[in-house]
mmCIF file of C-alpha atoms in Angstrom:
data_model
loop_
_atom_site.group_PDB
_atom_site.id
_atom_site.type_symbol
_atom_site.label_atom_id
_atom_site.label_comp_id
_atom_site.label_asym_id
_atom_site.label_seq_id
_atom_site.Cartn_x
_atom_site.Cartn_y
_atom_site.Cartn_z
ATOM 1 C CA UNK C 1256 -2.755 -2.327 -22.004
ATOM 2 C CA UNK C 1257 -4.499 -2.707 -18.720
ATOM 3 C CA UNK C 1258 -8.082 -4.105 -18.661
ATOM 4 C CA UNK C 1259 -8.958 -1.670 -16.020
ATOM 5 C CA UNK C 1260 -7.687 1.269 -17.949
ATOM 6 C CA UNK C 1261 -9.969 0.301 -20.891
ATOM 7 C CA UNK C 1262 -12.927 -0.105 -18.646
ATOM 8 C CA UNK C 1263 -12.255 3.280 -16.984
ATOM 9 C CA UNK C 1264 -12.028 4.978 -20.299
ATOM 10 C CA UNK C 1265 -15.343 3.460 -21.433
ATOM 11 C CA UNK C 1266 -16.877 4.708 -18.125
ATOM 12 C CA UNK C 1267 -15.459 8.223 -18.521
ATOM 13 C CA UNK C 1268 -16.951 8.466 -21.945
ATOM 14 C CA UNK C 1269 -20.447 8.410 -20.476
ATOM 15 C CA UNK C 1270 -22.336 11.689 -19.887
ATOM 16 C CA UNK C 1271 -22.938 10.695 -16.252
ATOM 17 C CA UNK C 1272 -20.595 11.959 -13.516
ATOM 18 C CA UNK C 1273 -18.221 9.170 -12.270
ATOM 19 C CA UNK C 1274 -18.262 9.153 -8.417
ATOM 20 C CA UNK C 1275 -15.311 7.441 -6.734
ATOM 21 C CA UNK C 1276 -15.089 6.857 -2.908
ATOM 22 C CA UNK C 1277 -11.633 7.001 -1.467
ATOM 23 C CA UNK C 1278 -9.959 3.862 0.117
ATOM 24 C CA UNK C 1279 -6.685 3.607 1.901
ATOM 25 C CA UNK C 1280 -5.978 -0.222 1.872
ATOM 26 C CA UNK C 1281 -7.254 -3.404 0.445
ATOM 27 C CA UNK C 1282 -9.619 -4.001 3.380
ATOM 28 C CA UNK C 1283 -11.490 -0.688 2.821
ATOM 29 C CA UNK C 1284 -11.324 -1.297 -0.873
ATOM 30 C CA UNK C 1285 -13.030 -4.567 -0.531
ATOM 31 C CA UNK C 1286 -15.855 -2.760 1.518
ATOM 32 C CA UNK C 1287 -16.218 -0.314 -1.283
ATOM 33 C CA UNK C 1288 -16.339 -3.044 -3.925
ATOM 34 C CA UNK C 1289 -19.034 -4.899 -1.919
ATOM 35 C CA UNK C 1290 -21.102 -1.775 -1.816
ATOM 36 C CA UNK C 1291 -20.751 -1.383 -5.581
ATOM 37 C CA UNK C 1292 -19.052 1.402 -7.527
ATOM 38 C CA UNK C 1293 -17.761 1.800 -11.144
ATOM 39 C CA UNK C 1294 -14.321 2.812 -10.030
ATOM 40 C CA UNK C 1295 -12.531 3.284 -6.691
ATOM 41 C CA UNK C 1296 -9.869 5.806 -5.685
ATOM 42 C CA UNK C 1297 -6.715 5.215 -3.629
ATOM 43 C CA UNK C 1298 -5.966 8.119 -1.392
ATOM 44 C CA UNK C 1299 -2.300 9.231 -0.895
ATOM 45 C CA UNK C 1300 -2.973 10.719 2.497
ATOM 46 C CA UNK C 1301 -4.731 7.627 3.728
ATOM 47 C CA UNK C 1302 -2.225 5.394 2.431
ATOM 48 C CA UNK C 1303 0.509 7.401 4.150
ATOM 49 C CA UNK C 1304 -1.386 7.503 7.442
ATOM 50 C CA UNK C 1305 -2.417 3.807 7.369
ATOM 51 C CA UNK C 1306 0.926 2.433 6.315
ATOM 52 C CA UNK C 1307 3.332 4.558 8.163
ATOM 53 C CA UNK C 1308 1.316 6.440 10.747
ATOM 54 C CA UNK C 1309 2.485 9.765 9.273
ATOM 55 C CA UNK C 1310 0.533 12.365 7.257
ATOM 56 C CA UNK C 1311 0.672 13.234 3.533
ATOM 57 C CA UNK C 1312 3.978 15.192 3.769
ATOM 58 C CA UNK C 1313 6.147 13.372 1.288
ATOM 59 C CA UNK C 1314 7.098 10.757 3.987
ATOM 60 C CA UNK C 1315 5.894 7.701 2.138
ATOM 61 C CA UNK C 1316 7.902 6.098 -0.765
ATOM 62 C CA UNK C 1317 7.009 5.134 -4.278
ATOM 63 C CA UNK C 1318 7.322 1.350 -3.536
ATOM 64 C CA UNK C 1319 4.986 1.617 -0.589
ATOM 65 C CA UNK C 1320 2.462 3.424 -2.684
ATOM 66 C CA UNK C 1321 2.619 1.061 -5.580
ATOM 67 C CA UNK C 1322 2.445 -2.023 -3.395
ATOM 68 C CA UNK C 1323 -0.749 -0.666 -1.789
ATOM 69 C CA UNK C 1324 -2.213 0.059 -5.233
ATOM 70 C CA UNK C 1325 -1.313 -3.368 -6.637
ATOM 71 C CA UNK C 1326 -3.028 -5.149 -3.550
ATOM 72 C CA UNK C 1327 -5.982 -2.884 -3.797
ATOM 73 C CA UNK C 1328 -6.509 -3.588 -7.541
ATOM 74 C CA UNK C 1329 -6.020 -7.390 -7.018
ATOM 75 C CA UNK C 1330 -8.739 -7.233 -4.412
ATOM 76 C CA UNK C 1331 -11.444 -5.330 -6.311
ATOM 77 C CA UNK C 1332 -13.289 -5.950 -9.615
ATOM 78 C CA UNK C 1333 -13.513 -2.376 -10.837
ATOM 79 C CA UNK C 1334 -10.802 0.078 -12.006
ATOM 80 C CA UNK C 1335 -8.516 1.722 -9.336
ATOM 81 C CA UNK C 1336 -7.430 5.338 -9.794
ATOM 82 C CA UNK C 1337 -4.305 5.715 -7.641
ATOM 83 C CA UNK C 1338 -2.469 8.752 -6.365
ATOM 84 C CA UNK C 1339 1.097 8.799 -7.700
ATOM 85 C CA UNK C 1340 2.083 12.026 -5.813
ATOM 86 C CA UNK C 1341 4.556 14.187 -7.852
ATOM 87 C CA UNK C 1342 5.976 11.113 -9.614
ATOM 88 C CA UNK C 1343 8.809 10.747 -6.967
ATOM 89 C CA UNK C 1344 11.373 12.935 -8.800
ATOM 90 C CA UNK C 1345 11.975 14.629 -12.069
ATOM 91 C CA UNK C 1346 10.942 13.434 -15.553
ATOM 92 C CA UNK C 1347 13.290 10.484 -15.649
ATOM 93 C CA UNK C 1348 11.880 9.238 -12.349
ATOM 94 C CA UNK C 1349 8.305 9.586 -13.649
ATOM 95 C CA UNK C 1350 9.119 7.220 -16.441
ATOM 96 C CA UNK C 1351 9.783 4.449 -13.883
ATOM 97 C CA UNK C 1352 6.897 5.458 -11.693
ATOM 98 C CA UNK C 1353 4.442 5.184 -14.549
ATOM 99 C CA UNK C 1354 5.931 1.839 -15.549
ATOM 100 C CA UNK C 1355 5.535 0.456 -12.068
ATOM 101 C CA UNK C 1356 1.967 1.710 -11.789
ATOM 102 C CA UNK C 1357 1.185 0.095 -15.088
ATOM 103 C CA UNK C 1358 2.847 -3.157 -13.970
ATOM 104 C CA UNK C 1359 0.589 -2.981 -10.912
ATOM 105 C CA UNK C 1360 -2.477 -3.274 -13.115
ATOM 106 C CA UNK C 1361 -4.288 -0.100 -11.964
ATOM 107 C CA UNK C 1362 -6.703 1.696 -14.230
ATOM 108 C CA UNK C 1363 -5.285 5.236 -13.601
ATOM 109 C CA UNK C 1364 -2.851 7.444 -11.782
ATOM 110 C CA UNK C 1365 -2.536 11.187 -11.152
ATOM 111 C CA UNK C 1366 0.669 13.034 -11.019
ATOM 112 C CA UNK C 1367 0.911 16.505 -9.600
ATOM 113 C CA UNK C 1368 3.422 19.472 -10.182
ATOM 114 C CA UNK C 1369 4.528 19.923 -6.569
ATOM 115 C CA UNK C 1370 8.063 20.201 -5.502
ATOM 116 C CA UNK C 1371 9.691 17.422 -3.311
ATOM 117 C CA UNK C 1372 8.903 16.686 -0.647
ATOM 118 C CA UNK C 1373 5.182 17.180 -1.448
ATOM 119 C CA UNK C 1374 2.358 17.678 0.960
ATOM 120 C CA UNK C 1375 -1.413 17.402 1.190
ATOM 121 C CA UNK C 1376 -3.097 19.481 -1.495
ATOM 122 C CA UNK C 1377 -5.129 21.280 1.129
ATOM 123 C CA UNK C 1378 -2.309 22.423 3.363
ATOM 124 C CA UNK C 1379 -0.399 25.618 3.555
ATOM 125 C CA UNK C 1380 3.164 25.773 2.334
ATOM 126 C CA UNK C 1381 2.859 23.983 -1.026
ATOM 127 C CA UNK C 1382 5.167 24.812 -3.828
ATOM 128 C CA UNK C 1383 5.125 23.891 -7.493
ATOM 129 C CA UNK C 1384 7.832 23.277 -9.934
ATOM 130 C CA UNK C 1385 8.206 25.526 -12.999
ATOM 131 C CA UNK C 1386 5.574 25.035 -15.603
ATOM 132 C CA UNK C 1387 8.117 23.918 -18.225
ATOM 133 C CA UNK C 1388 9.508 21.168 -15.993
ATOM 134 C CA UNK C 1389 5.998 20.186 -15.063
ATOM 135 C CA UNK C 1390 4.888 19.652 -18.701
ATOM 136 C CA UNK C 1391 8.119 17.601 -19.326
ATOM 137 C CA UNK C 1392 6.955 15.241 -16.580
ATOM 138 C CA UNK C 1393 3.587 14.876 -18.132
ATOM 139 C CA UNK C 1394 5.101 14.361 -21.507
ATOM 140 C CA UNK C 1395 7.197 11.608 -20.055
ATOM 141 C CA UNK C 1396 4.307 9.976 -18.399
ATOM 142 C CA UNK C 1397 2.172 10.155 -21.568
ATOM 143 C CA UNK C 1398 5.038 8.476 -23.600
ATOM 144 C CA UNK C 1399 5.285 5.588 -21.147
ATOM 145 C CA UNK C 1400 1.475 5.166 -21.358
ATOM 146 C CA UNK C 1401 1.457 5.193 -25.135
ATOM 147 C CA UNK C 1402 4.280 2.697 -25.216
ATOM 148 C CA UNK C 1403 3.362 0.329 -22.450
ATOM 149 C CA UNK C 1404 -0.436 0.599 -22.067
ATOM 150 C CA UNK C 1405 -2.320 2.905 -24.321
ATOM 151 C CA UNK C 1406 -5.652 2.365 -22.466
ATOM 152 C CA UNK C 1407 -4.074 3.454 -19.139
ATOM 153 C CA UNK C 1408 -5.535 6.713 -17.911
ATOM 154 C CA UNK C 1409 -3.152 9.535 -17.103
ATOM 155 C CA UNK C 1410 -4.536 12.246 -14.915
ATOM 156 C CA UNK C 1411 -2.398 15.491 -14.477
ATOM 157 C CA UNK C 1412 -2.830 17.539 -11.349
ATOM 158 C CA UNK C 1413 -1.766 21.138 -10.692
ATOM 159 C CA UNK C 1414 -1.392 22.578 -7.195
ATOM 160 C CA UNK C 1415 -0.669 26.052 -8.541
ATOM 161 C CA UNK C 1416 -3.884 27.643 -6.963
ATOM 162 C CA UNK C 1417 -2.606 26.729 -3.512
ATOM 163 C CA UNK C 1418 0.771 28.221 -3.635
ATOM 164 C CA UNK C 1419 1.693 31.568 -1.898
ATOM 165 C CA UNK C 1420 1.052 33.557 -5.024
ATOM 166 C CA UNK C 1421 -0.851 31.076 -7.011
ATOM 167 C CA UNK C 1422 -3.821 32.267 -9.237
ATOM 168 C CA UNK C 1423 -6.553 30.384 -10.690
ATOM 169 C CA UNK C 1424 -5.396 31.570 -14.094
ATOM 170 C CA UNK C 1425 -2.005 29.956 -13.659
ATOM 171 C CA UNK C 1426 -3.553 26.747 -12.636
ATOM 172 C CA UNK C 1427 -6.002 26.598 -15.582
ATOM 173 C CA UNK C 1428 -3.187 27.458 -17.900
ATOM 174 C CA UNK C 1429 -1.157 24.529 -16.430
ATOM 175 C CA UNK C 1430 -4.139 22.171 -16.720
ATOM 176 C CA UNK C 1431 -4.493 22.996 -20.361
ATOM 177 C CA UNK C 1432 -0.735 22.618 -20.995
ATOM 178 C CA UNK C 1433 -0.906 19.298 -19.301
ATOM 179 C CA UNK C 1434 -3.787 18.050 -21.498
ATOM 180 C CA UNK C 1435 -1.743 19.263 -24.613
ATOM 181 C CA UNK C 1436 1.187 17.371 -23.318
ATOM 182 C CA UNK C 1437 -0.794 14.121 -23.400
ATOM 183 C CA UNK C 1438 -2.763 13.805 -20.108
ATOM 184 C CA UNK C 1439 -6.191 12.228 -20.369
ATOM 185 C CA UNK C 1440 -7.784 14.192 -17.558
ATOM 186 C CA UNK C 1441 -7.008 17.501 -15.898
ATOM 187 C CA UNK C 1442 -7.031 18.045 -12.175
ATOM 188 C CA UNK C 1443 -7.036 21.618 -10.699
ATOM 189 C CA UNK C 1444 -6.455 21.244 -6.938
ATOM 190 C CA UNK C 1445 -7.883 23.710 -4.363
ATOM 191 C CA UNK C 1446 -10.538 25.841 -5.987
ATOM 192 C CA UNK C 1447 -11.991 27.904 -3.240
ATOM 193 C CA UNK C 1448 -15.610 28.512 -4.263
ATOM 194 C CA UNK C 1449 -18.268 27.552 -6.797
ATOM 195 C CA UNK C 1450 -17.273 30.538 -9.083
ATOM 196 C CA UNK C 1451 -13.854 29.077 -9.306
ATOM 197 C CA UNK C 1452 -15.313 25.571 -10.210
ATOM 198 C CA UNK C 1453 -17.535 27.021 -12.851
ATOM 199 C CA UNK C 1454 -14.543 28.840 -14.256
ATOM 200 C CA UNK C 1455 -12.483 25.594 -14.347
ATOM 201 C CA UNK C 1456 -15.321 23.773 -16.183
ATOM 202 C CA UNK C 1457 -15.469 26.548 -18.703
ATOM 203 C CA UNK C 1458 -11.833 27.189 -19.434
ATOM 204 C CA UNK C 1459 -10.092 23.818 -19.063
ATOM 205 C CA UNK C 1460 -10.274 22.274 -22.466
ATOM 206 C CA UNK C 1461 -10.714 18.576 -21.654
ATOM 207 C CA UNK C 1462 -12.027 16.166 -19.135
ATOM 208 C CA UNK C 1463 -11.787 17.397 -15.485
ATOM 209 C CA UNK C 1464 -11.837 15.900 -12.035
ATOM 210 C CA UNK C 1465 -13.006 17.395 -8.670
ATOM 211 C CA UNK C 1466 -11.260 16.471 -5.444
ATOM 212 C CA UNK C 1467 -14.134 16.466 -2.908
ATOM 213 C CA UNK C 1468 -12.271 16.637 0.435
ATOM 214 C CA UNK C 1469 -15.036 18.134 2.604
ATOM 215 C CA UNK C 1470 -13.954 19.991 5.891
ATOM 216 C CA UNK C 1471 -10.320 18.882 5.534
ATOM 217 C CA UNK C 1472 -9.549 21.407 2.704
ATOM 218 C CA UNK C 1473 -10.307 24.756 1.090
ATOM 219 C CA UNK C 1474 -12.597 23.426 -1.670
ATOM 220 C CA UNK C 1475 -16.280 23.783 -1.065
ATOM 221 C CA UNK C 1476 -19.153 21.290 -0.527
ATOM 222 C CA UNK C 1477 -21.124 21.299 -3.786
ATOM 223 C CA UNK C 1478 -23.968 19.358 -5.283
ATOM 224 C CA UNK C 1479 -22.964 16.711 -7.746
ATOM 225 C CA UNK C 1480 -25.490 17.858 -10.258
ATOM 226 C CA UNK C 1481 -23.795 21.325 -10.299
ATOM 227 C CA UNK C 1482 -20.423 19.724 -10.825
ATOM 228 C CA UNK C 1483 -21.795 17.811 -13.776
ATOM 229 C CA UNK C 1484 -23.476 20.885 -15.251
ATOM 230 C CA UNK C 1485 -20.121 22.772 -15.058
ATOM 231 C CA UNK C 1486 -18.362 20.115 -17.140
ATOM 232 C CA UNK C 1487 -16.780 17.879 -14.552
ATOM 233 C CA UNK C 1488 -16.665 14.239 -15.436
ATOM 234 C CA UNK C 1489 -15.040 12.611 -12.412
ATOM 235 C CA UNK C 1490 -15.225 13.346 -8.667
ATOM 236 C CA UNK C 1491 -13.131 11.593 -6.012
ATOM 237 C CA UNK C 1492 -13.843 11.653 -2.370
ATOM 238 C CA UNK C 1493 -10.344 10.816 -1.205
ATOM 239 C CA UNK C 1494 -10.531 10.604 2.606
ATOM 240 C CA UNK C 1495 -13.882 8.944 2.884
ATOM 241 C CA UNK C 1496 -12.718 5.535 4.228
ATOM 242 C CA UNK C 1497 -9.957 7.097 6.299
ATOM 243 C CA UNK C 1498 -12.155 9.468 8.197
ATOM 244 C CA UNK C 1499 -14.777 6.881 8.549
ATOM 245 C CA UNK C 1500 -12.293 4.368 10.034
ATOM 246 C CA UNK C 1501 -10.775 6.886 12.419
ATOM 247 C CA UNK C 1502 -14.218 8.071 13.670
ATOM 248 C CA UNK C 1503 -15.864 4.704 14.027
ATOM 249 C CA UNK C 1504 -12.729 2.942 15.683
ATOM 250 C CA UNK C 1505 -12.464 5.934 18.072
ATOM 251 C CA UNK C 1506 -16.141 5.578 18.923
ATOM 252 C CA UNK C 1507 -15.905 1.824 19.439
ATOM 253 C CA UNK C 1508 -12.726 1.829 21.427
ATOM 254 C CA UNK C 1509 -13.938 4.612 23.705
ATOM 255 C CA UNK C 1510 -16.880 2.439 24.526
ATOM 256 C CA UNK C 1511 -14.555 -0.554 24.797
ATOM 257 C CA UNK C 1512 -12.547 1.274 27.516
ATOM 258 C CA UNK C 1513 -15.504 1.390 29.733
ATOM 259 C CA UNK C 1514 -17.078 -1.916 29.063
ATOM 260 C CA UNK C 1515 -14.913 -4.255 26.900
ATOM 261 C CA UNK C 1516 -17.609 -7.131 26.664
ATOM 262 C CA UNK C 1517 -20.556 -4.918 26.098
ATOM 263 C CA UNK C 1518 -18.542 -2.908 23.534
ATOM 264 C CA UNK C 1519 -17.526 -6.109 21.671
ATOM 265 C CA UNK C 1520 -21.134 -7.225 21.598
ATOM 266 C CA UNK C 1521 -22.032 -3.973 20.023
ATOM 267 C CA UNK C 1522 -19.218 -4.263 17.341
ATOM 268 C CA UNK C 1523 -20.306 -7.824 16.558
ATOM 269 C CA UNK C 1524 -23.954 -6.645 16.311
ATOM 270 C CA UNK C 1525 -22.917 -3.743 13.880
ATOM 271 C CA UNK C 1526 -20.983 -5.995 11.706
ATOM 272 C CA UNK C 1527 -23.685 -8.645 11.553
ATOM 273 C CA UNK C 1528 -26.287 -6.082 10.610
ATOM 274 C CA UNK C 1529 -24.285 -5.473 7.333
ATOM 275 C CA UNK C 1530 -24.996 -7.538 4.220
ATOM 276 C CA UNK C 1531 -21.483 -8.875 4.182
ATOM 277 C CA UNK C 1532 -21.816 -12.360 5.531
ATOM 278 C CA UNK C 1533 -19.494 -13.534 8.169
ATOM 279 C CA UNK C 1534 -15.974 -12.017 8.474
ATOM 280 C CA UNK C 1535 -14.608 -15.369 7.038
ATOM 281 C CA UNK C 1536 -16.926 -15.112 4.008
ATOM 282 C CA UNK C 1537 -16.224 -11.449 3.561
ATOM 283 C CA UNK C 1538 -12.438 -11.960 3.683
ATOM 284 C CA UNK C 1539 -12.608 -14.795 1.142
ATOM 285 C CA UNK C 1540 -12.112 -17.922 2.987
ATOM 286 C CA UNK C 1541 -14.676 -19.951 0.760
ATOM 287 C CA UNK C 1542 -12.450 -19.171 -2.251
ATOM 288 C CA UNK C 1543 -9.466 -20.541 -0.252
ATOM 289 C CA UNK C 1544 -11.382 -23.804 0.389
ATOM 290 C CA UNK C 1545 -12.272 -24.120 -3.261
ATOM 291 C CA UNK C 1546 -8.599 -23.796 -4.245
ATOM 292 C CA UNK C 1547 -7.678 -26.487 -1.783
ATOM 293 C CA UNK C 1548 -10.389 -28.788 -3.241
ATOM 294 C CA UNK C 1549 -9.256 -28.116 -6.752
ATOM 295 C CA UNK C 1550 -5.497 -28.222 -6.448
ATOM 296 C CA UNK C 1551 -4.447 -30.072 -3.289
ATOM 297 C CA UNK C 1552 -4.415 -33.915 -2.806
ATOM 298 C CA UNK C 1553 -7.665 -35.427 -1.544
ATOM 299 C CA UNK C 1554 -5.862 -36.547 1.598
ATOM 300 C CA UNK C 1555 -5.374 -32.899 2.603
ATOM 301 C CA UNK C 1556 -9.217 -32.605 3.118
ATOM 302 C CA UNK C 1557 -8.912 -34.988 6.064
ATOM 303 C CA UNK C 1558 -7.744 -32.223 8.325
ATOM 304 C CA UNK C 1559 -11.263 -30.772 8.424
ATOM 305 C CA UNK C 1560 -12.779 -34.067 9.855
ATOM 306 C CA UNK C 1561 -13.571 -33.651 13.558
ATOM 307 C CA UNK C 1562 -11.818 -30.165 13.853
ATOM 308 C CA UNK C 1563 -13.452 -27.248 15.524
ATOM 309 C CA UNK C 1564 -14.259 -23.779 14.171
ATOM 310 C CA UNK C 1565 -16.140 -22.255 11.556
ATOM 311 C CA UNK C 1566 -16.621 -24.553 8.494
ATOM 312 C CA UNK C 1567 -15.690 -21.493 6.378
ATOM 313 C CA UNK C 1568 -18.335 -22.310 3.676
ATOM 314 C CA UNK C 1569 -20.615 -19.606 2.344
ATOM 315 C CA UNK C 1570 -23.344 -18.655 4.631
#
């Protein structure tokens, strides 16, 4: 059992919509955790782009995704919901995938029914595997959950709506089949308007998640109160940190190209205006000092006497 899975299940049982910002690495996760959320989401697109420099096109591997998830969950104090793509193979591959994510300690994953290689759920050219095969993968994932960590939350995603001849009816039928196969939450990717969202809420027989991608994809901007009224219990904003990082770094470095010293002063001021303390404090140096005091010989503290630099204590 994962403690974060149990916490996430407790949170999902509330009537209030669970809102999760997307993060792409432990740094952006630490920022989200400092702001304060009940759960945080690890984006596959952002993980691929930040770790490899390439888009969400099946170019990142299972170990890279799991390492990122493990490092994020270690850094934050709330459950992480992690993208597990299409399970990285068939049902037998899914068995190992789910075992590894459970070992990483995360609260939940979602697995989709795309073919391999997969691609971002809001790009053209996606394909899905046959429904029977997809159900078998969810059954395999559910069996691993039940055997290894019953509180772990399994989210099953279908991309059937976004295929060349995909219908919303097929996507809803798949979502319900995945719930019957043991998924805890259903995820219909790519609804195109509010009418489709209302129908998903009405016809999917279980908890459902909305993927709020904004201008990147085909799904609409909607009010959270409407999502809640339609029956959605969870909404993720997968590329929030990724777009924010790209936009703000581009803005700052554009200014830096014209005036490095002035731009650096602006970057310093912007950081210092945040309620995060110094960079050393935010990154966790005070905890490292406490570990040194507690576990290292007293003589090791002498290195601080007369040395220069930040004292690394809490501000």
